[in-house]
mmCIF file of C-alpha atoms and ligand atoms in Angstrom:
data_model
loop_
_atom_site.group_PDB
_atom_site.id
_atom_site.type_symbol
_atom_site.label_atom_id
_atom_site.label_comp_id
_atom_site.label_asym_id
_atom_site.label_seq_id
_atom_site.Cartn_x
_atom_site.Cartn_y
_atom_site.Cartn_z
ATOM 1 C CA MET A 1 98.092 136.730 189.673
ATOM 2 C CA LYS A 2 97.853 139.426 192.316
ATOM 3 C CA LYS A 3 99.157 138.607 195.775
ATOM 4 C CA ARG A 4 96.333 138.692 198.273
ATOM 5 C CA VAL A 5 97.541 140.359 201.461
ATOM 6 C CA ALA A 6 96.308 140.297 205.055
ATOM 7 C CA ILE A 7 97.615 143.173 207.155
ATOM 8 C CA LEU A 8 97.539 142.636 210.904
ATOM 9 C CA GLY A 9 97.803 146.083 212.460
ATOM 10 C CA SER A 10 96.736 148.118 209.435
ATOM 11 C CA THR A 11 96.233 151.401 211.319
ATOM 12 C CA GLY A 12 99.769 151.583 212.735
ATOM 13 C CA SER A 13 102.879 153.072 211.185
ATOM 14 C CA ILE A 14 103.894 149.984 209.165
ATOM 15 C CA GLY A 15 100.267 149.146 208.316
ATOM 16 C CA THR A 16 99.484 152.560 206.854
ATOM 17 C CA GLN A 17 102.735 152.632 204.879
ATOM 18 C CA ALA A 18 102.041 149.131 203.572
ATOM 19 C CA LEU A 19 98.650 150.330 202.325
ATOM 20 C CA GLU A 20 100.355 153.224 200.520
ATOM 21 C CA VAL A 21 102.718 150.744 198.858
ATOM 22 C CA ILE A 22 99.805 148.512 197.864
ATOM 23 C CA LYS A 23 97.784 151.465 196.578
ATOM 24 C CA GLU A 24 100.717 152.452 194.351
ATOM 25 C CA ASN A 25 100.941 148.896 192.950
ATOM 26 C CA PRO A 26 97.395 147.769 192.216
ATOM 27 C CA ASP A 27 98.570 145.330 189.534
ATOM 28 C CA TYR A 28 100.606 143.363 192.064
ATOM 29 C CA PHE A 29 98.605 143.299 195.285
ATOM 30 C CA GLU A 30 95.113 143.295 196.700
ATOM 31 C CA ILE A 31 93.923 143.511 200.273
ATOM 32 C CA GLU A 32 92.071 140.509 201.625
ATOM 33 C CA VAL A 33 92.027 141.211 205.373
ATOM 34 C CA LEU A 34 92.679 144.245 207.577
ATOM 35 C CA THR A 35 92.876 144.144 211.357
ATOM 36 C CA ALA A 36 93.406 146.853 213.952
ATOM 37 C CA TYR A 37 93.557 147.135 217.690
ATOM 38 C CA ASN A 38 91.356 150.092 218.496
ATOM 39 C CA ASN A 39 91.213 152.698 215.734
ATOM 40 C CA ILE A 40 87.832 151.991 214.095
ATOM 41 C CA GLU A 41 87.622 155.301 212.239
ATOM 42 C CA LEU A 42 90.823 154.666 210.316
ATOM 43 C CA LEU A 43 90.062 150.959 209.892
ATOM 44 C CA ALA A 44 86.653 151.786 208.386
ATOM 45 C CA LYS A 45 88.216 154.368 206.074
ATOM 46 C CA GLN A 46 90.824 151.838 204.923
ATOM 47 C CA ALA A 47 88.140 149.174 204.454
ATOM 48 C CA ASN A 48 86.022 151.495 202.316
ATOM 49 C CA GLU A 49 89.011 152.332 200.158
ATOM 50 C CA PHE A 50 90.563 148.869 199.763
ATOM 51 C CA GLN A 51 87.398 146.713 199.986
ATOM 52 C CA PRO A 52 88.876 143.712 201.806
ATOM 53 C CA ASN A 53 86.906 140.522 202.270
ATOM 54 C CA THR A 54 87.112 140.848 206.072
ATOM 55 C CA VAL A 55 88.072 143.303 208.798
ATOM 56 C CA VAL A 56 88.712 142.491 212.452
ATOM 57 C CA ILE A 57 88.902 144.877 215.395
ATOM 58 C CA ALA A 58 90.774 143.515 218.421
ATOM 59 C CA ASN A 59 88.834 145.578 220.952
ATOM 60 C CA GLU A 60 85.458 143.802 221.141
ATOM 61 C CA ASP A 61 83.752 146.864 222.634
ATOM 62 C CA LYS A 62 84.201 148.617 219.297
ATOM 63 C CA TYR A 63 82.396 146.005 217.200
ATOM 64 C CA ASP A 64 79.026 147.798 217.058
ATOM 65 C CA GLU A 65 80.553 151.134 216.167
ATOM 66 C CA LEU A 66 82.670 149.561 213.434
ATOM 67 C CA SER A 67 79.615 147.723 212.062
ATOM 68 C CA ALA A 68 77.716 151.002 211.953
ATOM 69 C CA LEU A 69 80.560 152.657 210.026
ATOM 70 C CA LEU A 70 80.557 149.844 207.441
ATOM 71 C CA ASN A 71 76.841 149.059 207.412
ATOM 72 C CA ASP A 72 76.219 149.417 203.686
ATOM 73 C CA SER A 73 79.156 147.275 202.573
ATOM 74 C CA ALA A 74 79.545 143.524 202.058
ATOM 75 C CA ILE A 75 82.738 143.408 204.131
ATOM 76 C CA LYS A 76 82.652 140.797 206.879
ATOM 77 C CA ILE A 77 83.356 142.177 210.347
ATOM 78 C CA TYR A 78 84.656 140.337 213.392
ATOM 79 C CA ALA A 79 86.009 141.375 216.787
ATOM 80 C CA GLY A 80 88.451 140.037 219.347
ATOM 81 C CA ASN A 81 91.966 138.645 219.505
ATOM 82 C CA ASP A 82 90.727 135.110 218.849
ATOM 83 C CA ALA A 83 89.150 136.295 215.601
ATOM 84 C CA ILE A 84 92.474 137.844 214.546
ATOM 85 C CA ALA A 85 94.272 134.605 215.381
ATOM 86 C CA GLN A 86 91.746 132.644 213.264
ATOM 87 C CA ILE A 87 91.303 134.954 210.303
ATOM 88 C CA VAL A 88 94.877 134.368 209.098
ATOM 89 C CA GLU A 89 93.873 130.801 208.228
ATOM 90 C CA MET A 90 91.589 132.001 205.376
ATOM 91 C CA ASP A 91 92.295 130.161 202.098
ATOM 92 C CA THR A 92 92.279 133.337 200.036
ATOM 93 C CA ILE A 93 95.290 134.907 201.806
ATOM 94 C CA ASP A 94 98.707 134.557 200.104
ATOM 95 C CA ILE A 95 100.835 136.528 202.554
ATOM 96 C CA VAL A 96 100.304 137.893 206.058
ATOM 97 C CA LEU A 97 101.985 141.152 207.026
ATOM 98 C CA THR A 98 102.361 141.091 210.807
ATOM 99 C CA ALA A 99 102.520 144.735 211.844
ATOM 100 C CA MET A 100 100.913 144.768 215.240
ATOM 101 C CA VAL A 101 102.776 146.011 218.315
ATOM 102 C CA GLY A 102 104.576 143.688 220.700
ATOM 103 C CA TYR A 103 103.702 140.258 222.050
ATOM 104 C CA SER A 104 100.177 140.381 220.559
ATOM 105 C CA GLY A 105 101.714 139.342 217.229
ATOM 106 C CA LEU A 106 102.816 135.929 218.458
ATOM 107 C CA ILE A 107 99.705 133.735 218.269
ATOM 108 C CA PRO A 108 98.346 135.080 214.951
ATOM 109 C CA THR A 109 101.797 134.636 213.389
ATOM 110 C CA ILE A 110 102.014 131.051 214.620
ATOM 111 C CA ASN A 111 98.524 130.308 213.277
ATOM 112 C CA ALA A 112 99.357 131.853 209.915
ATOM 113 C CA ILE A 113 102.486 129.681 209.650
ATOM 114 C CA LYS A 114 100.550 126.563 210.641
ATOM 115 C CA SER A 115 98.089 127.215 207.821
ATOM 116 C CA GLY A 116 100.942 127.573 205.331
ATOM 117 C CA LYS A 117 100.862 131.354 204.822
ATOM 118 C CA ASN A 118 104.057 133.176 203.997
ATOM 119 C CA ILE A 119 104.867 135.924 206.468
ATOM 120 C CA ALA A 120 106.082 139.470 205.943
ATOM 121 C CA LEU A 121 107.365 139.976 209.451
ATOM 122 C CA ALA A 122 107.254 143.455 210.917
ATOM 123 C CA ASN A 123 106.486 142.271 214.443
ATOM 124 C CA LYS A 124 109.989 141.536 215.756
ATOM 125 C CA GLU A 125 108.694 140.618 219.208
ATOM 126 C CA THR A 126 107.330 137.368 217.758
ATOM 127 C CA LEU A 127 110.866 136.129 217.066
ATOM 128 C CA VAL A 128 112.234 137.637 220.277
ATOM 129 C CA VAL A 129 109.714 135.723 222.383
ATOM 130 C CA ALA A 130 109.562 132.449 220.456
ATOM 131 C CA GLY A 131 112.157 132.532 217.682
ATOM 132 C CA GLU A 132 113.301 128.944 217.943
ATOM 133 C CA LEU A 133 109.773 127.598 217.961
ATOM 134 C CA VAL A 134 108.567 129.864 215.147
ATOM 135 C CA GLN A 135 111.521 128.940 212.914
ATOM 136 C CA LYS A 136 110.888 125.235 213.491
ATOM 137 C CA LEU A 137 107.229 125.687 212.570
ATOM 138 C CA ALA A 138 108.098 127.690 209.455
ATOM 139 C CA PHE A 139 110.512 124.957 208.347
ATOM 140 C CA HIS A 140 107.976 122.234 209.017
ATOM 141 C CA HIS A 141 105.173 124.022 207.133
ATOM 142 C CA LYS A 142 107.507 125.178 204.299
ATOM 143 C CA VAL A 143 106.663 128.791 204.983
ATOM 144 C CA SER A 144 108.944 131.725 204.143
ATOM 145 C CA ILE A 145 109.421 134.567 206.593
ATOM 146 C CA TYR A 146 110.356 137.787 204.796
ATOM 147 C CA PRO A 147 111.744 140.467 207.105
ATOM 148 C CA VAL A 148 110.216 143.946 207.018
ATOM 149 C CA ASP A 149 112.509 145.450 209.647
ATOM 150 C CA SER A 150 114.913 147.594 207.599
ATOM 151 C CA GLU A 151 118.093 146.041 209.039
ATOM 152 C CA HIS A 152 116.881 142.508 208.472
ATOM 153 C CA SER A 153 115.640 143.365 205.012
ATOM 154 C CA ALA A 154 119.141 144.677 204.305
ATOM 155 C CA ILE A 155 120.743 141.427 205.457
ATOM 156 C CA PHE A 156 118.175 139.402 203.531
ATOM 157 C CA GLN A 157 118.976 141.407 200.385
ATOM 158 C CA CYS A 158 122.722 140.875 200.926
ATOM 159 C CA LEU A 159 122.104 137.122 201.077
ATOM 160 C CA VAL A 160 120.231 136.882 197.778
ATOM 161 C CA GLY A 161 122.297 134.728 195.426
ATOM 162 C CA GLU A 162 124.651 133.500 198.151
ATOM 163 C CA GLY A 163 123.171 129.988 198.309
ATOM 164 C CA GLN A 164 124.960 127.946 200.967
ATOM 165 C CA ASN A 165 127.791 130.462 201.491
ATOM 166 C CA ALA A 166 128.185 130.796 205.246
ATOM 167 C CA ILE A 167 127.844 134.087 207.096
ATOM 168 C CA GLU A 168 130.869 134.978 209.225
ATOM 169 C CA LYS A 169 129.083 137.818 210.945
ATOM 170 C CA ILE A 170 126.418 140.435 210.424
ATOM 171 C CA ILE A 171 126.660 144.108 211.256
ATOM 172 C CA LEU A 172 123.404 145.601 212.483
ATOM 173 C CA THR A 173 123.468 149.356 212.096
ATOM 174 C CA ALA A 174 121.748 151.598 214.641
ATOM 175 C CA SER A 175 120.979 155.290 214.280
ATOM 176 C CA GLY A 176 121.687 155.738 217.982
ATOM 177 C CA GLY A 177 118.283 157.337 218.450
ATOM 178 C CA PRO A 178 117.516 160.812 219.811
ATOM 179 C CA PHE A 179 119.879 160.450 222.804
ATOM 180 C CA ARG A 180 123.024 159.371 220.979
ATOM 181 C CA GLY A 181 126.076 160.788 222.767
ATOM 182 C CA LYS A 182 124.165 161.556 225.969
ATOM 183 C CA GLU A 183 125.406 160.309 229.311
ATOM 184 C CA ILE A 184 123.571 158.734 232.185
ATOM 185 C CA ASP A 185 122.966 162.009 234.086
ATOM 186 C CA PHE A 186 121.145 163.421 231.095
ATOM 187 C CA LEU A 187 119.218 160.213 230.520
ATOM 188 C CA LYS A 188 117.931 160.116 234.103
ATOM 189 C CA THR A 189 115.876 163.234 233.453
ATOM 190 C CA ALA A 190 115.059 162.570 229.783
ATOM 191 C CA THR A 191 111.428 163.265 228.923
ATOM 192 C CA LYS A 192 109.098 161.216 226.787
ATOM 193 C CA GLU A 193 108.579 164.208 224.476
ATOM 194 C CA ASN A 194 112.293 164.176 223.616
ATOM 195 C CA ALA A 195 112.481 160.390 223.522
ATOM 196 C CA LEU A 196 109.686 160.362 220.934
ATOM 197 C CA LYS A 197 111.653 162.607 218.551
ATOM 198 C CA HIS A 198 113.571 160.140 216.431
ATOM 199 C CA PRO A 199 116.147 161.783 214.142
ATOM 200 C CA ASN A 200 115.676 159.569 211.046
ATOM 201 C CA TRP A 201 112.669 157.274 211.237
ATOM 202 C CA GLU A 202 108.953 157.991 211.665
ATOM 203 C CA MET A 203 107.605 155.120 213.746
ATOM 204 C CA GLY A 204 105.047 154.184 216.375
ATOM 205 C CA ALA A 205 105.544 155.190 220.026
ATOM 206 C CA LYS A 206 106.682 151.809 221.349
ATOM 207 C CA ILE A 207 109.471 151.273 218.817
ATOM 208 C CA THR A 208 110.539 154.923 219.042
ATOM 209 C CA ILE A 209 111.108 154.586 222.797
ATOM 210 C CA ASP A 210 112.897 151.272 222.153
ATOM 211 C CA SER A 211 115.145 153.145 219.721
ATOM 212 C CA ALA A 212 115.917 155.804 222.321
ATOM 213 C CA THR A 213 116.966 153.154 224.888
ATOM 214 C CA LEU A 214 118.707 151.005 222.212
ATOM 215 C CA MET A 215 116.463 148.115 223.297
ATOM 216 C CA ASN A 216 115.229 148.104 219.708
ATOM 217 C CA LYS A 217 118.704 147.091 218.517
ATOM 218 C CA GLY A 218 118.842 144.366 221.162
ATOM 219 C CA LEU A 219 115.466 143.008 220.038
ATOM 220 C CA GLU A 220 116.709 143.196 216.450
ATOM 221 C CA ALA A 221 119.828 141.190 217.343
ATOM 222 C CA ILE A 222 117.608 138.415 218.732
ATOM 223 C CA GLU A 223 115.332 138.682 215.696
ATOM 224 C CA ALA A 224 118.369 138.387 213.384
ATOM 225 C CA ARG A 225 119.695 135.399 215.258
ATOM 226 C CA TRP A 226 116.593 133.364 214.448
ATOM 227 C CA LEU A 227 115.938 134.760 210.972
ATOM 228 C CA PHE A 228 119.456 133.978 209.761
ATOM 229 C CA GLY A 229 120.429 131.035 211.996
ATOM 230 C CA LEU A 230 123.309 132.812 213.775
ATOM 231 C CA ASN A 231 125.124 132.484 217.062
ATOM 232 C CA PRO A 232 125.028 135.569 219.304
ATOM 233 C CA ASN A 233 128.770 136.149 218.795
ATOM 234 C CA GLN A 234 128.189 136.568 215.045
ATOM 235 C CA ILE A 235 126.102 139.698 215.595
ATOM 236 C CA GLU A 236 127.755 143.095 215.893
ATOM 237 C CA VAL A 237 126.052 146.443 216.464
ATOM 238 C CA VAL A 238 127.492 149.608 214.912
ATOM 239 C CA VAL A 239 126.037 153.068 215.460
ATOM 240 C CA HIS A 240 125.630 154.840 212.119
ATOM 241 C CA PRO A 241 123.770 158.109 212.701
ATOM 242 C CA GLN A 242 122.824 158.772 209.059
ATOM 243 C CA SER A 243 120.874 155.478 208.698
ATOM 244 C CA ILE A 244 121.994 155.037 205.086
ATOM 245 C CA ILE A 245 123.722 151.666 205.413
ATOM 246 C CA HIS A 246 120.830 149.576 206.683
ATOM 247 C CA SER A 247 123.049 146.634 207.703
ATOM 248 C CA ALA A 248 125.807 144.430 206.304
ATOM 249 C CA VAL A 249 126.944 140.826 206.039
ATOM 250 C CA GLN A 250 130.539 139.613 206.197
ATOM 251 C CA PHE A 251 131.228 136.307 204.463
ATOM 252 C CA GLU A 252 133.921 133.748 205.176
ATOM 253 C CA ASP A 253 136.267 135.055 202.480
ATOM 254 C CA GLY A 254 136.309 138.430 204.243
ATOM 255 C CA SER A 255 134.061 140.172 201.739
ATOM 256 C CA MET A 256 131.404 142.421 203.193
ATOM 257 C CA LYS A 257 128.115 143.299 201.482
ATOM 258 C CA ALA A 258 125.972 146.162 202.693
ATOM 259 C CA GLN A 259 122.578 147.398 201.580
ATOM 260 C CA MET A 260 122.043 151.153 201.340
ATOM 261 C CA GLY A 261 119.255 153.611 200.764
ATOM 262 C CA LEU A 262 117.382 156.514 202.273
ATOM 263 C CA PRO A 263 115.627 155.671 205.526
ATOM 264 C CA ASP A 264 112.117 154.907 204.287
ATOM 265 C CA MET A 265 110.176 151.877 205.512
ATOM 266 C CA LYS A 266 108.189 151.652 202.288
ATOM 267 C CA LEU A 267 111.152 150.022 200.559
ATOM 268 C CA PRO A 268 111.593 147.061 202.947
ATOM 269 C CA ILE A 269 107.804 146.675 203.114
ATOM 270 C CA LEU A 270 107.581 146.493 199.325
ATOM 271 C CA TYR A 271 110.533 144.077 199.085
ATOM 272 C CA ALA A 272 108.996 141.728 201.665
ATOM 273 C CA LEU A 273 105.721 141.706 199.723
ATOM 274 C CA SER A 274 107.192 141.488 196.221
ATOM 275 C CA PHE A 275 110.200 139.160 196.790
ATOM 276 C CA PRO A 276 111.869 137.816 194.658
ATOM 277 C CA GLU A 277 110.821 140.614 192.311
ATOM 278 C CA ARG A 278 111.914 144.223 192.586
ATOM 279 C CA ILE A 279 109.076 146.485 191.557
ATOM 280 C CA LYS A 280 109.820 149.869 189.964
ATOM 281 C CA THR A 281 109.047 152.787 192.285
ATOM 282 C CA ASP A 282 109.376 156.545 192.276
ATOM 283 C CA PHE A 283 110.633 156.657 195.879
ATOM 284 C CA PRO A 284 113.305 159.364 196.400
ATOM 285 C CA ARG A 285 116.764 158.060 195.485
ATOM 286 C CA PHE A 286 119.849 158.160 197.698
ATOM 287 C CA SER A 287 122.722 160.277 196.418
ATOM 288 C CA PHE A 288 126.293 160.230 197.741
ATOM 289 C CA TRP A 289 126.473 163.987 197.072
ATOM 290 C CA ASP A 290 123.801 164.572 199.726
ATOM 291 C CA TYR A 291 125.757 162.451 202.228
ATOM 292 C CA PRO A 292 129.463 163.142 201.731
ATOM 293 C CA GLU A 293 130.181 161.682 205.161
ATOM 294 C CA LEU A 294 128.890 158.428 206.556
ATOM 295 C CA THR A 295 130.087 157.894 210.134
ATOM 296 C CA PHE A 296 130.307 154.955 212.523
ATOM 297 C CA GLU A 297 130.640 154.628 216.307
ATOM 298 C CA LYS A 298 130.652 151.946 218.957
ATOM 299 C CA PRO A 299 127.408 151.756 220.955
ATOM 300 C CA ASP A 300 127.667 153.201 224.472
ATOM 301 C CA LEU A 301 126.732 150.222 226.628
ATOM 302 C CA LYS A 302 127.399 152.106 229.864
ATOM 303 C CA SER A 303 124.681 154.666 229.292
ATOM 304 C CA PHE A 304 122.352 152.450 227.271
ATOM 305 C CA LYS A 305 122.205 149.334 229.400
ATOM 306 C CA ASN A 306 119.163 147.841 227.685
ATOM 307 C CA LEU A 307 121.284 146.777 224.732
ATOM 308 C CA GLY A 308 123.551 144.787 227.057
ATOM 309 C CA LEU A 309 120.532 143.224 228.769
ATOM 310 C CA ALA A 310 119.164 142.098 225.411
ATOM 311 C CA PHE A 311 122.478 140.453 224.505
ATOM 312 C CA GLU A 312 122.521 138.781 227.924
ATOM 313 C CA ALA A 313 118.992 137.444 227.305
ATOM 314 C CA MET A 314 120.034 136.238 223.855
ATOM 315 C CA ASP A 315 123.029 134.370 225.350
ATOM 316 C CA LYS A 316 120.903 132.732 228.056
ATOM 317 C CA CYS A 317 118.228 131.889 225.498
ATOM 318 C CA GLY A 318 115.304 129.707 226.704
ATOM 319 C CA ASN A 319 112.522 131.936 228.045
ATOM 320 C CA MET A 320 114.909 134.804 228.940
ATOM 321 C CA PRO A 321 114.201 136.858 225.786
ATOM 322 C CA CYS A 322 110.481 136.413 226.548
ATOM 323 C CA ILE A 323 111.075 137.804 230.056
ATOM 324 C CA LEU A 324 113.116 140.677 228.613
ATOM 325 C CA ASN A 325 110.394 141.498 226.112
ATOM 326 C CA ALA A 326 107.462 141.391 228.550
ATOM 327 C CA ALA A 327 109.300 143.535 231.119
ATOM 328 C CA ASN A 328 110.283 145.967 228.379
ATOM 329 C CA GLU A 329 106.696 146.306 227.112
ATOM 330 C CA ILE A 330 105.497 147.099 230.643
ATOM 331 C CA ALA A 331 108.406 149.504 231.234
ATOM 332 C CA VAL A 332 107.865 151.393 227.960
ATOM 333 C CA GLU A 333 104.144 151.703 228.637
ATOM 334 C CA ALA A 334 104.869 153.034 232.152
ATOM 335 C CA PHE A 335 107.395 155.534 230.760
ATOM 336 C CA LEU A 336 104.877 156.722 228.167
ATOM 337 C CA ARG A 337 102.368 157.259 230.992
ATOM 338 C CA ASP A 338 104.939 159.243 233.030
ATOM 339 C CA LYS A 339 104.953 156.587 235.757
ATOM 340 C CA ILE A 340 108.713 155.954 235.615
ATOM 341 C CA GLY A 341 111.798 157.737 234.332
ATOM 342 C CA PHE A 342 113.909 156.837 231.316
ATOM 343 C CA CYS A 343 116.596 154.909 233.238
ATOM 344 C CA GLU A 344 114.050 153.175 235.473
ATOM 345 C CA MET A 345 112.924 151.218 232.418
ATOM 346 C CA THR A 346 116.264 149.411 232.656
ATOM 347 C CA ASP A 347 115.702 148.668 236.364
ATOM 348 C CA VAL A 348 112.329 147.041 235.652
ATOM 349 C CA ILE A 349 113.826 144.818 232.968
ATOM 350 C CA GLU A 350 116.937 143.915 234.959
ATOM 351 C CA GLN A 351 114.969 142.966 238.079
ATOM 352 C CA SER A 352 112.488 140.931 236.058
ATOM 353 C CA MET A 353 115.322 139.002 234.412
ATOM 354 C CA GLN A 354 116.777 138.232 237.839
ATOM 355 C CA LYS A 355 113.508 137.298 239.487
ATOM 356 C CA MET A 356 111.525 135.258 236.957
ATOM 357 C CA ASN A 357 111.893 131.486 236.626
ATOM 358 C CA TYR A 358 114.349 130.518 233.939
ATOM 359 C CA ILE A 359 113.328 127.687 231.594
ATOM 360 C CA ARG A 360 116.022 126.370 229.277
ATOM 361 C CA HIS A 361 113.724 124.654 226.736
ATOM 362 C CA PRO A 362 110.301 126.325 226.883
ATOM 363 C CA GLU A 363 107.242 125.115 224.962
ATOM 364 C CA LEU A 364 104.698 127.631 223.700
ATOM 365 C CA ASP A 365 102.609 127.244 226.878
ATOM 366 C CA ASP A 366 105.666 128.024 228.999
ATOM 367 C CA LEU A 367 106.267 131.188 226.998
ATOM 368 C CA ILE A 368 102.645 132.313 227.327
ATOM 369 C CA LYS A 369 102.887 131.771 231.092
ATOM 370 C CA THR A 370 106.292 133.473 231.303
ATOM 371 C CA ASP A 371 104.878 136.492 229.469
ATOM 372 C CA GLN A 372 101.907 136.781 231.842
ATOM 373 C CA GLU A 373 103.923 136.286 235.014
ATOM 374 C CA THR A 374 106.635 138.706 233.944
ATOM 375 C CA ARG A 375 104.052 141.374 233.163
ATOM 376 C CA GLU A 376 102.549 140.970 236.633
ATOM 377 C CA PHE A 377 105.939 141.128 238.310
ATOM 378 C CA SER A 378 107.098 144.119 236.254
ATOM 379 C CA LYS A 379 103.881 145.985 237.046
ATOM 380 C CA SER A 380 104.429 145.322 240.759
ATOM 381 C CA LEU A 381 107.744 147.199 240.494
ATOM 382 C CA ILE A 382 105.976 150.309 239.197
ATOM 383 C CA LYS A 383 104.180 152.340 241.805
HETATM 384 MG MG1 MG B 401 114.799 148.269 212.518
#
């Protein structure tokens, strides 16, 4: 039986790579649903190639254009965020790959879990904002969440076969991004063009900026906490510029397992979709002879304050990670529009964390409200 896949965010970096993986493995997977935010040309092209049952475009203004592009096909077409949230409930979906950007992934992921769909999770913000709640729902509905993020896939792979053996700690590796080794004076004048040049990974704009500020690693720490049931003090970040060791787990006997490979998102995407199977690929293989030196450094928390803020939010828990995430999304967007400088992103996040109402045990409605209010406040800080 082929796995029938819904891809939320099919025109983004993870979405397009997932379609490549699926195209290379037609005996294992078929596409049931594709959704995109705005890019109707690419969505229509993907729909024509993969012939899903349904496509959804988030931007309702693009519905007519998309319909015109697909007018001689039998593919069902819907528009709007509500349609995306509902489409994941379709009976004919086996697994939902959540690859949209940011907070927008939350409600569709929750709906998919509630209707019993397994999740291949590429949208880390979902667990950052509502990790506790999402994990409870997944447990209740007997749904598995397979990580697509390369670090979390690495940890997940290290845990295969370990049964109830407890984790002592995990080591999340970070490339350090394009500004590794730079000090605050440099960062103050860093441009978005340079911030968008990641040394190892090809990714979308939002996550690439998050990698440059190290916020991405902070979001990943929070994501890991919920995925693997850890306390914040069990999560360590190590800068590893070559991005070959994708992360590691230390067990209670002192043994450490790491997962290695070339930096290529297609591997964790494939593993999340094919688990527990490993499917044969012709992806380029890692060779020690090409990497005679693998190096490791402590993260520079003085220059890259966002990582510290994320750990602070993780410690405080409640709605604080939601505040952190909303402020960060607004800050990154403002930086990408040249409205604020690189270090001012930190100011926006820090002030939002100080100013917004803290809720120790938020329900989903509280988180939705926190997200909205934080966005408004963060925007008010940006002139
Ligand atoms: Mg990652």
